[in-house]
Short mmCIF file of C-alpha atoms in Angstrom, two decimals:
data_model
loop_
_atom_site.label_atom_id
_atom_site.label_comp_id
_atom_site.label_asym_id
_atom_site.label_seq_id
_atom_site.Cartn_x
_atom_site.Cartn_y
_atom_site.Cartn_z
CA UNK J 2 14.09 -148.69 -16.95
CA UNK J 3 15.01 -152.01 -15.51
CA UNK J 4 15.68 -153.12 -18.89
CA UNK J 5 17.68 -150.81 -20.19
CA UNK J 6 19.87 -150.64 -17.01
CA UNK J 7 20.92 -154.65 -17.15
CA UNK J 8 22.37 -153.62 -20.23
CA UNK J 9 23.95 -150.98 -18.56
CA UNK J 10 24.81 -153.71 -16.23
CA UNK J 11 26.42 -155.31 -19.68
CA UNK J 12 28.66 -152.81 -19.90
CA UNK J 13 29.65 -151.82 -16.35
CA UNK J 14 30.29 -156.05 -15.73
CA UNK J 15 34.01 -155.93 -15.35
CA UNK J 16 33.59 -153.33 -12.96
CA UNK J 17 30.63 -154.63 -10.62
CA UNK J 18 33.35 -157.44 -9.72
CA UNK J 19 35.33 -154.65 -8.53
CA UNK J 20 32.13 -153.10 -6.54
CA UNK J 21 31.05 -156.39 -4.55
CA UNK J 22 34.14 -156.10 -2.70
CA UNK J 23 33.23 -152.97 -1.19
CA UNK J 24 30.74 -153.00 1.43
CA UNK J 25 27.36 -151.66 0.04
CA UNK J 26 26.23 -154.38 -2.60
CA UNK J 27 23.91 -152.65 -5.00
CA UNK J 28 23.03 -153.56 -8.38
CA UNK J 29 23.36 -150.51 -10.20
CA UNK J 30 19.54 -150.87 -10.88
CA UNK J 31 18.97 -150.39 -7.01
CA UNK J 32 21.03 -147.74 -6.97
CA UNK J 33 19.36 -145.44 -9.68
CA UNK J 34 16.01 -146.84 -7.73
CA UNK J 35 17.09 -145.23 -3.96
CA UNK J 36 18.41 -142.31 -6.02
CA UNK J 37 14.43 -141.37 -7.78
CA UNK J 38 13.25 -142.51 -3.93
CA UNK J 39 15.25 -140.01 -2.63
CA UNK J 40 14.94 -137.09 -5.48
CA UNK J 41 11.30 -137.61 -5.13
CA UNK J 42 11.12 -137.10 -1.20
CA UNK J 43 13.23 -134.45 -1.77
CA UNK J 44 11.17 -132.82 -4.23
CA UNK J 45 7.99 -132.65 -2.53
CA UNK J 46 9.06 -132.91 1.61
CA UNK J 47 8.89 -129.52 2.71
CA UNK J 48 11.46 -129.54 5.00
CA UNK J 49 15.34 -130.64 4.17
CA UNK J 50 15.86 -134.37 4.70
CA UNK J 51 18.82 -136.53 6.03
CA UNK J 52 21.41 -135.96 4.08
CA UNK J 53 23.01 -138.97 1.50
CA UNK J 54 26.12 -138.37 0.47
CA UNK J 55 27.05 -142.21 -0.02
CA UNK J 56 23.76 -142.79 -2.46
CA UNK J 57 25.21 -139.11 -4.12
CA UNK J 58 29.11 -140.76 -4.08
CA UNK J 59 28.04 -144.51 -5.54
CA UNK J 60 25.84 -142.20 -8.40
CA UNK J 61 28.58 -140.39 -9.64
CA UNK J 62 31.01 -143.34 -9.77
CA UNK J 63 28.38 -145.29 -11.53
CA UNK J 64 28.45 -142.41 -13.76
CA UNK J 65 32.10 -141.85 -14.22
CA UNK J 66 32.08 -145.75 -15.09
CA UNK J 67 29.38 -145.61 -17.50
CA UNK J 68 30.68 -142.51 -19.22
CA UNK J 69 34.41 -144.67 -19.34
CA UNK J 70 32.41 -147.86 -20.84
CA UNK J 71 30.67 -145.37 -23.20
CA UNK J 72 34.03 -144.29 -25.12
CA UNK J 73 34.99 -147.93 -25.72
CA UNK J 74 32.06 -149.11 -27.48
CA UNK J 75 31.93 -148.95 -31.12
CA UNK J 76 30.47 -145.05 -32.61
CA UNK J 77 27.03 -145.13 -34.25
CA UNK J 78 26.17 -148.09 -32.19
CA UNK J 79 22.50 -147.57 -31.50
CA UNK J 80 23.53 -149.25 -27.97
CA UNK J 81 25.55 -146.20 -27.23
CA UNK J 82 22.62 -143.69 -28.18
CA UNK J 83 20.54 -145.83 -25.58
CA UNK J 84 23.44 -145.84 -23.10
CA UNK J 85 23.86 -142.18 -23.68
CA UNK J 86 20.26 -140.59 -23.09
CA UNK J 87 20.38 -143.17 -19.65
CA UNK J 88 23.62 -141.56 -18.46
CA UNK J 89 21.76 -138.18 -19.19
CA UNK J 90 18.86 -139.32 -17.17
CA UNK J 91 20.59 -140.21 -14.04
CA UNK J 92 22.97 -137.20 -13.99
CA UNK J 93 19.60 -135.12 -14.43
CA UNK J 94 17.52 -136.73 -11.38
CA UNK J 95 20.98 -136.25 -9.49
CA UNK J 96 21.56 -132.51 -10.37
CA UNK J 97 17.93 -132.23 -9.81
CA UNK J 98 18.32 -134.29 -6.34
CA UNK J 99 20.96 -131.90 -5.47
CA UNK J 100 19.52 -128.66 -6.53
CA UNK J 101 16.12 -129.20 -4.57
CA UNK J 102 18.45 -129.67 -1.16
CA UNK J 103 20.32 -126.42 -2.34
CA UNK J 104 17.45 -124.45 -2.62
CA UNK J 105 15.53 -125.53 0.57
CA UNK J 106 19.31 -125.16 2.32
CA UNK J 107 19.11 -121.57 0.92
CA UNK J 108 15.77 -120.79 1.68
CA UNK J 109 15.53 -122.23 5.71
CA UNK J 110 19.64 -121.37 6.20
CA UNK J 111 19.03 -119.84 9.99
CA UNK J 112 17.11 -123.08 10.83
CA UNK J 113 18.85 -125.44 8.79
CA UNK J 114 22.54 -124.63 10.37
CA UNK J 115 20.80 -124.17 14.31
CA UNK J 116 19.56 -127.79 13.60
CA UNK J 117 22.68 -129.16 12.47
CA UNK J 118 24.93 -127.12 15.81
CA UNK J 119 22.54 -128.77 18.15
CA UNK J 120 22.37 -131.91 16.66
CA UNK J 121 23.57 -134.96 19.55
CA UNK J 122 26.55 -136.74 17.81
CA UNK J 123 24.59 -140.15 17.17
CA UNK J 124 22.10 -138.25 14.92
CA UNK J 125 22.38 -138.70 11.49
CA UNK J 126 23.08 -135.52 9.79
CA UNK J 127 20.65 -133.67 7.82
CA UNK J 128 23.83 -131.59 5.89
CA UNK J 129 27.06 -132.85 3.67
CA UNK J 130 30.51 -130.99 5.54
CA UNK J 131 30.10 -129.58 2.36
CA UNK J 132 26.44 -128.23 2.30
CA UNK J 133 27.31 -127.37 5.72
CA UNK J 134 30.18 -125.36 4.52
CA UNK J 135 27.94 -124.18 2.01
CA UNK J 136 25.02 -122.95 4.54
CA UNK J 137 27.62 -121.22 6.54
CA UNK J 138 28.98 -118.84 3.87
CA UNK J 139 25.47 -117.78 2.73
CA UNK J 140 24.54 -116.98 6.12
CA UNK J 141 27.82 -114.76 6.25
CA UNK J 142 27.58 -113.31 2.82
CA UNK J 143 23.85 -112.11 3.75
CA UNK J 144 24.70 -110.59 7.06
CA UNK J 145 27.98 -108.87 5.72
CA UNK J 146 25.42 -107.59 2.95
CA UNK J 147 23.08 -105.98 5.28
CA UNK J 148 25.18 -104.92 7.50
CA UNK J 149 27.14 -102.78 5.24
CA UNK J 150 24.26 -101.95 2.97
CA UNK J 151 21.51 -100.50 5.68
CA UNK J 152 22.44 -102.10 9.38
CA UNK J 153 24.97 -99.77 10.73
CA UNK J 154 23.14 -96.79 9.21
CA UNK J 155 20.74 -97.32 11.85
CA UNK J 156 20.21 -96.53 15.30
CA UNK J 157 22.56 -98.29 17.61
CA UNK J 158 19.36 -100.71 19.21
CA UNK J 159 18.59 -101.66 15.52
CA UNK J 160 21.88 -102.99 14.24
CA UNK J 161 21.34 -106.07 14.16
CA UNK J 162 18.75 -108.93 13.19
CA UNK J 163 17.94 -112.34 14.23
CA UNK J 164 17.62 -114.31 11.70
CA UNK J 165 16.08 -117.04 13.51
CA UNK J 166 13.16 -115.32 13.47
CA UNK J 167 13.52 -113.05 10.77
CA UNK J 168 13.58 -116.48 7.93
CA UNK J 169 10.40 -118.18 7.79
CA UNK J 170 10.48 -122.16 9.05
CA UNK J 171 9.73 -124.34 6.72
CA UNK J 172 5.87 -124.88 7.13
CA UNK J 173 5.97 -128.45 7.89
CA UNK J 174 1.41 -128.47 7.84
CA UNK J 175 1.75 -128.58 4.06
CA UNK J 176 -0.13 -131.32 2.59
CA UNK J 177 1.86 -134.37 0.76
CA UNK J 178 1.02 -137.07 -1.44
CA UNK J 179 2.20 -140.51 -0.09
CA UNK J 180 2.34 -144.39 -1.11
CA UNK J 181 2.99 -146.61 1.73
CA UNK J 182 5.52 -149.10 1.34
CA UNK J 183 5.74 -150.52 5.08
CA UNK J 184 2.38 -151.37 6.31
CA UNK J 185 2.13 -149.03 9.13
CA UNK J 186 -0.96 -149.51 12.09
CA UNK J 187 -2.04 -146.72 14.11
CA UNK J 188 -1.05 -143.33 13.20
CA UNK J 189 -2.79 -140.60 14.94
CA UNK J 190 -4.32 -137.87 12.93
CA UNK J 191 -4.97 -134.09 14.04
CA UNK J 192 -8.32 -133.00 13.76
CA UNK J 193 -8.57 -130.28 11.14
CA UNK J 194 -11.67 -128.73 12.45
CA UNK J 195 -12.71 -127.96 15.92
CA UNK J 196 -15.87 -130.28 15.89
CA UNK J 197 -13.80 -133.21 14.53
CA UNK J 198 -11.67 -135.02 17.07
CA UNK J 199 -7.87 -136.96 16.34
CA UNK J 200 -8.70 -140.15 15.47
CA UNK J 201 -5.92 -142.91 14.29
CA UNK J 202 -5.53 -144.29 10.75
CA UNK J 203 -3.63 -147.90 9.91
CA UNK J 204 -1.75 -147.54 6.05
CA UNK J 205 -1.85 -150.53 3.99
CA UNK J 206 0.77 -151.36 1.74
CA UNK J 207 0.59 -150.28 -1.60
CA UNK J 208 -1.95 -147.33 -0.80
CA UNK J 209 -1.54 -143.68 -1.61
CA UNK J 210 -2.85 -140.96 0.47
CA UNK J 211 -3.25 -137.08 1.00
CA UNK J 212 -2.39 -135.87 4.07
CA UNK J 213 -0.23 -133.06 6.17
CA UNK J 214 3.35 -133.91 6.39
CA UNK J 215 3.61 -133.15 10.02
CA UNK J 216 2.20 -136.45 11.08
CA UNK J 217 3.99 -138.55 8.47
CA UNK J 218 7.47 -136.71 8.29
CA UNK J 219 9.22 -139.65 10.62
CA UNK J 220 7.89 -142.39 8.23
CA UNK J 221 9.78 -140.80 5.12
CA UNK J 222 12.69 -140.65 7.23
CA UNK J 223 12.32 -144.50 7.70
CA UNK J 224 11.50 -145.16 4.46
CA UNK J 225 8.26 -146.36 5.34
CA UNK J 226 6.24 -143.99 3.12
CA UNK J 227 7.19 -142.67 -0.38
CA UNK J 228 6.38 -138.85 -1.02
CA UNK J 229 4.97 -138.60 -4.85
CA UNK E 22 2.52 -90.42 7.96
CA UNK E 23 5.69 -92.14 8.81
CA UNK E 24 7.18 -95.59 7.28
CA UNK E 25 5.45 -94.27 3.97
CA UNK E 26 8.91 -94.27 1.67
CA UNK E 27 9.49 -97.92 3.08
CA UNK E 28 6.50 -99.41 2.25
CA UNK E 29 6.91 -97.88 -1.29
CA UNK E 30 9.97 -99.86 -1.52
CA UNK E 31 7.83 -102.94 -0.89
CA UNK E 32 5.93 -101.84 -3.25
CA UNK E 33 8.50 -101.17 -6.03
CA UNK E 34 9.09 -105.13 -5.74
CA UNK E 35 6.17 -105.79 -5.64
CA UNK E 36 4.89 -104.13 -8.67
CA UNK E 37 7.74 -106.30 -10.29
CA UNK E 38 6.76 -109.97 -9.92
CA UNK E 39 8.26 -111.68 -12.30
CA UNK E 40 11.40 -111.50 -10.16
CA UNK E 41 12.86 -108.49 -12.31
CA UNK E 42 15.52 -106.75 -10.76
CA UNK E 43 14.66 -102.93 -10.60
CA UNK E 44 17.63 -100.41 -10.25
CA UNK E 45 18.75 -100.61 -6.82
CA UNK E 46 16.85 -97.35 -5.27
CA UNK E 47 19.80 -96.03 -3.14
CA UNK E 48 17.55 -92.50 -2.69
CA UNK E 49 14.78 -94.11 -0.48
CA UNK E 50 16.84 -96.41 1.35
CA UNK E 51 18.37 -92.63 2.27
CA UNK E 52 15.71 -91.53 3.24
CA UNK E 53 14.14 -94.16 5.50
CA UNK E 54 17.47 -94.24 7.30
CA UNK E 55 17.10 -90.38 7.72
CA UNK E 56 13.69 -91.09 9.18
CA UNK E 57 14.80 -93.75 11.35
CA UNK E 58 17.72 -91.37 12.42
CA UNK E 59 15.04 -88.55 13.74
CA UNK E 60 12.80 -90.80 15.31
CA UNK E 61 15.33 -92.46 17.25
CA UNK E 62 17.43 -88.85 18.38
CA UNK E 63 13.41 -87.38 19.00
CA UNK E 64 13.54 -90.52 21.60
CA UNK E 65 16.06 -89.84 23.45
CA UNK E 66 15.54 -86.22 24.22
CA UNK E 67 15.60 -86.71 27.90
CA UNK E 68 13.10 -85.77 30.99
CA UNK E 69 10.59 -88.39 29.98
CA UNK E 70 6.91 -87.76 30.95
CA UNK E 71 4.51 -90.52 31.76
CA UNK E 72 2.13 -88.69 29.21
CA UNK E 73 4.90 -88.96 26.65
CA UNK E 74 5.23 -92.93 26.81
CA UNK E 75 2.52 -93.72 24.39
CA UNK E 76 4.39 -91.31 21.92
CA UNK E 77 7.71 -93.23 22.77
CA UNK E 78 6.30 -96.77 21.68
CA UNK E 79 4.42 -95.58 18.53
CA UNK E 80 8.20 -94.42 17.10
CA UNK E 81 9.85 -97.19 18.21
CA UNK E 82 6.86 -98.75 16.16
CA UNK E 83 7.78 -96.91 12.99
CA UNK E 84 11.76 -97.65 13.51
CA UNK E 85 11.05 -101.35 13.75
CA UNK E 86 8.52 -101.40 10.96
CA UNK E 87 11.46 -99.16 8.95
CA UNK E 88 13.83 -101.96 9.86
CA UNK E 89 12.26 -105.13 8.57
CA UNK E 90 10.61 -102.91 5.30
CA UNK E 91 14.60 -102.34 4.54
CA UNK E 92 15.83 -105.53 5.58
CA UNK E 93 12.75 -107.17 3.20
CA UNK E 94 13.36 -104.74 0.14
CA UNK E 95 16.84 -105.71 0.63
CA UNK E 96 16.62 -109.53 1.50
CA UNK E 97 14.02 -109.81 -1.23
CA UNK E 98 16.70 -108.52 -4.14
CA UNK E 99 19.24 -110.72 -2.71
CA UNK E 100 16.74 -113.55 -3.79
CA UNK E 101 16.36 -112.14 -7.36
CA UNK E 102 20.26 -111.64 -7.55
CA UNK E 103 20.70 -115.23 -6.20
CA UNK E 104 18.25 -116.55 -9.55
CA UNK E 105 20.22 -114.22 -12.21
CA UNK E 106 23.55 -116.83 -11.18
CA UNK E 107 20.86 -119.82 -12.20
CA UNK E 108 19.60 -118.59 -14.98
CA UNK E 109 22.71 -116.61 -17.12
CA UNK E 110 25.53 -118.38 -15.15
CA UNK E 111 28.24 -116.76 -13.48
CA UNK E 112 28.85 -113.23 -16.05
CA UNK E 113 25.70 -110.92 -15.63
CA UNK E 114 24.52 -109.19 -18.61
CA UNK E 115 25.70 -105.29 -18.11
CA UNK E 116 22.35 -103.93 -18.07
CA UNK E 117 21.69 -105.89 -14.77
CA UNK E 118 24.72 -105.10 -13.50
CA UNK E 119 23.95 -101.90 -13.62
CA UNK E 120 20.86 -102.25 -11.36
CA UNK E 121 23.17 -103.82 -8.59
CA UNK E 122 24.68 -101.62 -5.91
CA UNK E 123 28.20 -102.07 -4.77
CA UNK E 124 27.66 -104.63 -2.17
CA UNK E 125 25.03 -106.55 -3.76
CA UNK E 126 27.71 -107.44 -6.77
CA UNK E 127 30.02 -108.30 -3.54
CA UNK E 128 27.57 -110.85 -2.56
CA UNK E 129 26.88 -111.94 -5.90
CA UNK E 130 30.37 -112.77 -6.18
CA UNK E 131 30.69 -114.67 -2.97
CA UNK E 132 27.68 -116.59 -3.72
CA UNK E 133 29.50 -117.82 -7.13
CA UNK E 134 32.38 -118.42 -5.04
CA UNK E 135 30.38 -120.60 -2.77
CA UNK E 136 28.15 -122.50 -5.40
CA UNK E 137 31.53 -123.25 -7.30
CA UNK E 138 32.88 -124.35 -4.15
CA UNK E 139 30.22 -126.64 -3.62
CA UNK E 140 29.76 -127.78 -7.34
CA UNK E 141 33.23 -128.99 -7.20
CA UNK E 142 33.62 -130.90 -4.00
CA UNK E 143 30.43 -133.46 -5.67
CA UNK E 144 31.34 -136.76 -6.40
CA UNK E 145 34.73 -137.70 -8.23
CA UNK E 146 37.79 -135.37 -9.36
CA UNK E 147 35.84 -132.42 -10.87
CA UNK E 148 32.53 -132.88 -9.54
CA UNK E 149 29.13 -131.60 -10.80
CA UNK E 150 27.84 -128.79 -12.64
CA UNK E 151 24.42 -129.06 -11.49
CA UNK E 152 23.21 -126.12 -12.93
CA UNK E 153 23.22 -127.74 -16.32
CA UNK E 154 20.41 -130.68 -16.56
CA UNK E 155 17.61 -127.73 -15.80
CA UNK E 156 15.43 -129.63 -17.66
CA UNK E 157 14.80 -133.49 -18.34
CA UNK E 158 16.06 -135.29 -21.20
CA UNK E 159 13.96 -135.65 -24.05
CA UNK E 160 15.73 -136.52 -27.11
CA UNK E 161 19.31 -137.29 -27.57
CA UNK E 162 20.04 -135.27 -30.38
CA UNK E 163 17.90 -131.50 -31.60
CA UNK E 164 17.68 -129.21 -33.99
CA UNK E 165 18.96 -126.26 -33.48
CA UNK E 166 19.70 -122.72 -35.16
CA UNK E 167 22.75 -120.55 -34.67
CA UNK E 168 21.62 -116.76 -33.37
CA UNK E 169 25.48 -115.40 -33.51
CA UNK E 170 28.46 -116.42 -35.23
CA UNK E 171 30.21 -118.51 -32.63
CA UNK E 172 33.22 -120.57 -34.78
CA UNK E 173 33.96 -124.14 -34.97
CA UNK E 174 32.64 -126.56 -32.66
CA UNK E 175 33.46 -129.93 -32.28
CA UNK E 176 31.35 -132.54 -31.07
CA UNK E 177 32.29 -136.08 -29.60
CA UNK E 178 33.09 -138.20 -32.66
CA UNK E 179 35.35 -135.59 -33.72
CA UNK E 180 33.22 -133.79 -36.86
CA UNK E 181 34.02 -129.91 -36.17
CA UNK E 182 31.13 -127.80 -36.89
CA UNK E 183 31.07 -124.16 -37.98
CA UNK E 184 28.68 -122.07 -36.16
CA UNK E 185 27.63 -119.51 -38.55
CA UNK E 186 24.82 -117.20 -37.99
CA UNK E 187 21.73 -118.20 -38.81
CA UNK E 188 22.88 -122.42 -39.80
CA UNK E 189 20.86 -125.05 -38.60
CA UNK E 190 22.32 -128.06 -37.03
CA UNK E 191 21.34 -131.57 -35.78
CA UNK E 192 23.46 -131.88 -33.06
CA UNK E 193 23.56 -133.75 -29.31
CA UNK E 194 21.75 -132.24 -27.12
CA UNK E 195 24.10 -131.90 -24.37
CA UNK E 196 26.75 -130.33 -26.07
CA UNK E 197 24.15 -127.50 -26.85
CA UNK E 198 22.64 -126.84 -23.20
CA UNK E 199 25.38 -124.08 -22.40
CA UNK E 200 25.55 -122.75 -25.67
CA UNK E 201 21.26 -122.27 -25.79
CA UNK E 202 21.46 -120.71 -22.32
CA UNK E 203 24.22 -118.12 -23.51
CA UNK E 204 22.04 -117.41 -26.41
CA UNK E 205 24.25 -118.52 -29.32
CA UNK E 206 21.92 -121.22 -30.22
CA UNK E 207 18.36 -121.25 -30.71
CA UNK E 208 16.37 -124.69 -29.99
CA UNK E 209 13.89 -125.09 -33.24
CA UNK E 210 10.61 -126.70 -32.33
CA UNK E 211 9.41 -127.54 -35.70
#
């Protein structure tokens, strides 16, 4: 992959110039890296993670440049069959990316918009203005669905539902697959049966593990821990 | 025994797994709300008795137990309807349609409205389609069979293909994701 994106680097050359004036420096091979980090957390985190709308942005002009550099280069060059399946790639682990976040926005939407509301202002945001906007019309649409459809046929006590507790919360006990990347020292485990007691693990670098999400869930946020 | 027609409707979905969408079954929803309606005016008949409190909880019981079976039967197709937009797109086949009630095409509709919404603001000027790339890429160009006659069809260097039925073409694979998932073209496996 690393290969195969310096020559992307070939091609996208006159505009990288262009790029190291803006402020986030990242060779387009770092980028497509953070974007499979963050499709794979993502994919297998349970819960909806911090939202990345710059790492989504800087993909999609990447894109846009490599599809531009594409059109230029000579047709039937077997450099622009190699070019073409990457551009392919990355726009699938984005639409992929995307689509995981849609469907856990979807399936948590009661939680995932109370979260965001009472959010303090410093936090970082776990939804796009535009997921956001997006989370807010599917909770309408439902509730103007069952409203009309069943709700106000019912008794007057039973017309309405709380969809807090209605929706299930994501169940953040599920167990994940992890590699450490940060070296991490005492994190306390839960005892999973009542003779055991909590006792603390250290993660190496470079080692995978099993365990429930729970106890790791602030380390993917950090970027300590890689979800596989 | 009351809440008996709203468990069947639990059961209706149920029986269908595979995340079919049955017709929408606008008789028992009728008739659970009918149920819920007696229970509830049976309730209120005034000059309460101690001895009649027990009875009071037990149908309050059945009314919320006949107000989360609806709410699930009814949640529980929205989720089906919501995976019909991801699998044919945004025109439903009319036989589906057809299983919808009124208000459940409404919310289809808005849901479109929404994804599209969404879809667009990604990115640069038109954003992305991101319910194309379903699957990851495996080869840049494949074989592939026309089911219906679909015309001429050109492809990025400019060639124009004709899409008769039942021609077999070797052409890029991204230009034929839409037209496999409409049905005009058939991927061949050889």
């Amino acid at each position: 992959m690393a290969d195969r994106l310096s020559d992307a680097g070939d091609l996208s050359e006159e505009e990288e110039e262009e790029e190291e004036e803006e402020e986030d420096v990242l060779t387009p091979a770092e980028l497509i890296a953070r974007l499979e980090e963050a499709w794979l957390n993502e994919k297998f985190s349970p819960e909806l993670l911090e939202n990345k709308s710059e790492l989504v942005e800087c993909v999609m002009e990447q894109l846009m440049h490599m599809e531009e550099n594409l059109q230029r280069v000579r047709k039937g060059d077997l450099k622009a069959s190699v070019h073409r399946m990457e551009i392919d790639r990355i726009r699938f682990v984005l639409s992929s990316y995307l689509r995981s976040r849609l469907q856990k926005i979807e399936k948590f939407f009661p939680h995932v918009l109370e979260k965001e509301k009472s959010r303090a202002d410093g936090d970082p945001s776990f939804l796009s203005p535009e997921e956001f906007a997006f989370a807010k019309e599917y909770l309408a649409n439902t509730e103007v669905y069952l409203k009309a459809v069943a709700l106000r046929h019912m008794p007057p006590n039973l017309q309405s539902i709380d969809m807090l507790k209605a929706v299930p919360e994501p169940c953040l006990d599920s167990f994940v697959f992890l590699r450490v990347k940060e070296r991490q020292e005492n994190i306390l485990v839960e005892p999973e049966t009542d003779e055991q007691r909590e006792y603390v693990v250290d993660l190496e670098e470079g080692s995978q593990h099993l365990m429930r999400y729970r106890t790791i869930a602030p380390l993917v946020a950090s970027g300590a821990v890689q979800l596989i | 025994m009351f809440c008996e027609k709203a468990v069947e409707l639990i059961r209706e979905l149920h029986r269908m797994s595979d995340g079919q969408l049955p017709a929408f079954n606008e008789d028992s929803i009728r008739q659970v709300l009918e149920e819920m309606k007696a229970l509830y005016e049976q309730n209120q008949i005034p000059g309460v008795l101690l001895e009649l409190i027990p009875t009071i909880k037990f149908r309050h019981c059945c009314l919320l137990r006949n107000q989360r079976c609806i709410t699930a039967y009814l949640y529980d197709r929205l989720l089906r309807i919501r995976a019909l937009r991801w699998e044919y797109g945004s025109v439903l086949p009319t036989t589906i349609r057809f299983h919808m009630c009124a208000e459940e095409l409404e919310w289809f509709n808005q849901y479109k409205k929404s994804l599209a919404t969404y879809m667009r603001s990604l990115g640069g000027e038109e954003g992305l389609d991101i319910t194309q790339d379903m699957k990851p890429p495996k080869s840049l160009y494949i074989e592939v069979r026309c089911l219906k006659d679909h015309g001429e069809f050109e492809i990025d260097d400019g060639t124009v293909i004709l899409l008769k039925k039942n021609s077999q073409h070797f052409l890029p694979r991204w230009k034929c994701e839409q037209l496999i998932r409409q049905g005009v073209l058939e991927h061949v496996i050889s």
